Tab-separated table of C-alpha atoms in Angstrom:
chain	number	residue	atom	x	y	z
X	1	MET	CA	29.997	11.977	6.277
X	2	SER	CA	30.587	9.508	9.097
X	3	ILE	CA	27.791	11.149	11.097
X	4	LEU	CA	25.378	10.477	8.230
X	5	ARG	CA	26.506	6.864	8.042
X	6	TRP	CA	26.071	6.476	11.779
X	7	LEU	CA	22.573	7.977	11.566
X	8	ASP	CA	21.755	5.704	8.624
X	9	ALA	CA	22.851	2.658	10.596
X	10	ASN	CA	21.397	3.610	13.992
X	11	ILE	CA	18.621	6.220	13.865
X	12	GLU	CA	15.685	3.819	14.115
X	13	ARG	CA	17.431	1.663	16.690
X	14	MET	CA	18.131	4.682	18.907
X	15	LEU	CA	14.626	6.120	18.526
X	16	VAL	CA	12.972	2.761	19.200
X	17	ALA	CA	15.174	2.160	22.248
X	18	ALA	CA	14.459	5.639	23.634
X	19	LEU	CA	10.713	5.343	23.067
X	20	LEU	CA	10.552	1.870	24.598
X	21	ALA	CA	12.584	3.007	27.620
X	22	PHE	CA	10.233	5.965	28.035
X	23	ILE	CA	7.182	3.683	27.840
X	24	VAL	CA	8.606	1.313	30.463
X	25	LEU	CA	9.557	4.215	32.740
X	26	LEU	CA	6.157	5.861	32.398
X	27	ILE	CA	4.246	2.647	33.090
X	28	SER	CA	6.516	1.805	36.035
X	29	VAL	CA	6.044	5.229	37.597
X	30	ASN	CA	2.305	4.968	37.126
X	31	VAL	CA	2.213	1.498	38.745
X	32	VAL	CA	4.182	2.794	41.728
X	33	MET	CA	1.914	5.828	41.981
X	34	ARG	CA	-1.209	3.676	41.801
X	35	TYR	CA	-0.289	0.879	44.212
X	36	ILE	CA	1.997	2.628	46.686
X	37	PHE	CA	0.622	6.164	46.772
X	38	ASN	CA	-2.937	5.258	45.749
X	39	ALA	CA	-2.995	8.044	43.158
X	40	SER	CA	-2.192	7.293	39.527
X	41	LEU	CA	-1.153	9.822	36.899
X	42	SER	CA	-4.203	10.628	34.822
X	43	TRP	CA	-2.212	11.486	31.718
X	44	ALA	CA	0.228	8.549	31.768
X	45	GLU	CA	-2.021	6.071	29.950
X	46	GLU	CA	-2.693	8.420	27.064
X	47	LEU	CA	0.955	9.437	26.749
X	48	THR	CA	1.946	5.757	26.801
X	49	LEU	CA	-0.499	5.060	23.973
X	50	TRP	CA	0.843	7.942	21.889
X	51	THR	CA	4.434	6.908	22.494
X	52	PHE	CA	3.615	3.301	21.626
X	53	VAL	CA	2.024	4.292	18.306
X	54	TRP	CA	5.136	6.272	17.346
X	55	PHE	CA	7.301	3.377	18.572
X	56	ILE	CA	5.489	0.920	16.288
X	57	TRP	CA	5.786	3.026	13.150
X	58	ILE	CA	9.498	3.647	13.684
X	59	ALA	CA	9.984	-0.052	14.468
X	60	VAL	CA	8.411	-0.895	11.100
X	61	SER	CA	11.190	1.097	9.447
X	62	TYR	CA	13.779	-0.649	11.615
X	63	GLY	CA	12.348	-3.958	10.444
X	64	PHE	CA	13.015	-2.943	6.831
X	65	ARG	CA	16.515	-1.761	7.777
X	66	SER	CA	17.424	-5.035	9.456
X	67	ALA	CA	15.490	-7.246	6.991
X	68	GLY	CA	13.545	-8.499	9.992
X	69	HIS	CA	10.013	-8.588	8.619
X	70	ILE	CA	8.338	-11.950	8.179
X	71	ARG	CA	8.561	-13.236	4.622
X	72	ILE	CA	7.103	-16.336	3.031
X	73	THR	CA	9.910	-17.611	0.840
X	74	VAL	CA	9.092	-21.263	0.196
X	75	PHE	CA	8.633	-20.812	-3.575
X	76	ARG	CA	11.219	-18.039	-3.884
X	77	ASP	CA	13.895	-20.257	-2.342
X	78	LEU	CA	13.349	-22.868	-5.060
X	79	LEU	CA	14.448	-20.375	-7.735
X	80	PRO	CA	18.024	-19.662	-8.851
X	81	LYS	CA	19.763	-16.755	-7.115
X	82	ARG	CA	19.289	-14.264	-9.952
X	83	ALA	CA	15.546	-15.024	-10.151
X	84	ARG	CA	15.266	-14.630	-6.361
X	85	LEU	CA	16.842	-11.195	-6.666
X	86	PHE	CA	14.306	-10.217	-9.332
X	87	ILE	CA	11.463	-11.443	-7.117
X	88	ASP	CA	12.924	-9.437	-4.202
X	89	LEU	CA	13.033	-6.355	-6.425
X	90	ILE	CA	9.401	-6.796	-7.495
X	91	VAL	CA	8.311	-7.244	-3.878
X	92	ASP	CA	10.243	-4.127	-2.855
X	93	ILE	CA	8.580	-2.119	-5.627
X	94	LEU	CA	5.138	-3.280	-4.479
X	95	VAL	CA	5.970	-2.478	-0.845
X	96	LEU	CA	7.241	0.958	-1.890
X	97	LEU	CA	3.975	1.619	-3.731
X	98	LEU	CA	1.994	0.589	-0.656
X	99	LEU	CA	4.091	2.812	1.610
X	100	GLY	CA	3.645	5.735	-0.785
X	101	PHE	CA	-0.107	5.157	-0.706
X	102	VAL	CA	-0.039	5.121	3.117
X	103	VAL	CA	1.874	8.418	3.194
X	104	LEU	CA	-0.506	10.125	0.766
X	105	GLU	CA	-3.696	8.886	2.402
X	106	CYS	CA	-2.499	9.703	5.923
X	107	VAL	CA	-1.509	13.214	4.908
X	108	LYS	CA	-4.970	13.646	3.359
X	109	LEU	CA	-6.540	12.419	6.591
X	110	ILE	CA	-4.466	14.726	8.780
X	111	ARG	CA	-5.404	17.710	6.631
X	112	LEU	CA	-9.150	17.110	6.978
X	113	PRO	CA	-10.693	19.930	9.034
X	114	PHE	CA	-12.437	17.686	11.553
X	115	VAL	CA	-9.171	15.844	12.250
X	116	ALA	CA	-7.019	18.964	12.346
X	117	MET	CA	-9.307	20.529	14.983
X	118	GLN	CA	-9.313	17.553	17.367
X	119	ASN	CA	-7.308	17.407	20.566
X	120	SER	CA	-6.643	14.422	22.779
X	121	VAL	CA	-8.921	14.040	25.777
X	122	VAL	CA	-6.429	14.111	28.646
X	123	LEU	CA	-3.269	15.728	27.303
X	124	GLY	CA	-5.014	18.192	25.014
X	125	LEU	CA	-2.444	17.562	22.279
X	126	PRO	CA	-3.472	17.948	18.640
X	127	ILE	CA	-4.579	14.599	17.209
X	128	PRO	CA	-2.638	15.230	13.961
X	129	ILE	CA	0.567	14.687	15.974
X	130	LEU	CA	-0.582	11.143	16.716
X	131	TYR	CA	-1.734	10.550	13.149
X	132	ALA	CA	1.569	11.904	11.792
X	133	SER	CA	3.294	8.779	13.086
X	134	ALA	CA	1.939	6.764	10.149
X	135	PRO	CA	3.227	8.927	7.280
X	136	PHE	CA	6.492	9.516	9.167
X	137	GLY	CA	7.055	5.796	9.681
X	138	ALA	CA	5.970	4.949	6.144
X	139	ALA	CA	8.290	7.593	4.682
X	140	LEU	CA	11.182	6.329	6.808
X	141	SER	CA	10.337	2.787	5.718
X	142	SER	CA	10.303	3.927	2.088
X	143	ILE	CA	13.878	5.137	2.445
X	144	ARG	CA	14.887	1.733	3.805
X	145	VAL	CA	13.049	-0.103	1.014
X	146	ILE	CA	14.801	2.066	-1.582
X	147	GLN	CA	18.136	1.215	0.048
X	148	ASN	CA	17.213	-2.488	-0.176
X	149	MET	CA	16.282	-2.022	-3.835
X	150	ILE	CA	19.652	-0.401	-4.585
X	151	ARG	CA	21.460	-3.333	-2.956
X	152	THR	CA	19.345	-5.789	-4.928
X	153	VAL	CA	19.987	-4.014	-8.244
X	154	ARG	CA	23.716	-4.005	-7.486
X	155	ALA	CA	23.549	-7.714	-6.697
X	156	ILE	CA	21.701	-8.401	-9.962
X	157	SER	CA	24.315	-6.490	-11.928
X	158	GLY	CA	27.054	-8.384	-10.115
X	159	ALA	CA	28.485	-5.315	-8.344
X	160	GLU	CA	28.001	-6.786	-4.888
X	161	VAL	CA	26.445	-9.680	-3.104
X	162	SER	CA	23.125	-8.878	-1.456
X	163	PRO	CA	23.668	-8.732	2.325
X	164	THR	CA	21.934	-11.125	4.624
X	165	SER	CA	19.703	-9.897	7.406
X	166	ASP	CA	22.506	-10.518	9.918
X	167	GLU	CA	24.911	-8.329	7.962
X	168	VAL	CA	22.329	-5.542	7.644
X	169	ALA	CA	21.568	-5.616	11.389
X	170	GLN	CA	25.231	-5.003	12.194
């Protein structure tokens, strides 16, 4: 069970760190190839783009995990704590609905014949692999939103205090 807890606490952070390190390495190698050897890697730009798209969608999930997304709370903060928790729960439900919509629509898009047949120009990889980043990231984000909702419901019922973003990030 400790492996599952470790994955729950660190999976996005590890994936985002690995993808970002790969992007930096790939761009650095390509810069060296271009300016020192006068011959850049033709596939590096496209692979960087693909990696960056996956990086962004996984980072969105990490933002939900660490409560790091931007929120406008000026009116919410004027309410009593219990009312704030109810507002947080309503917002999480709306976000979950949006993420579910993103997953469904992206899966529909990926399954369209003209999308399924496409390959990338340089790498020749199937375009659905790139498009799959959106439903993957949205599904991962949905898990994190559900976890936030569970914490909020527990806080409303008095079972626990809702963690701050600093506590979640640890």
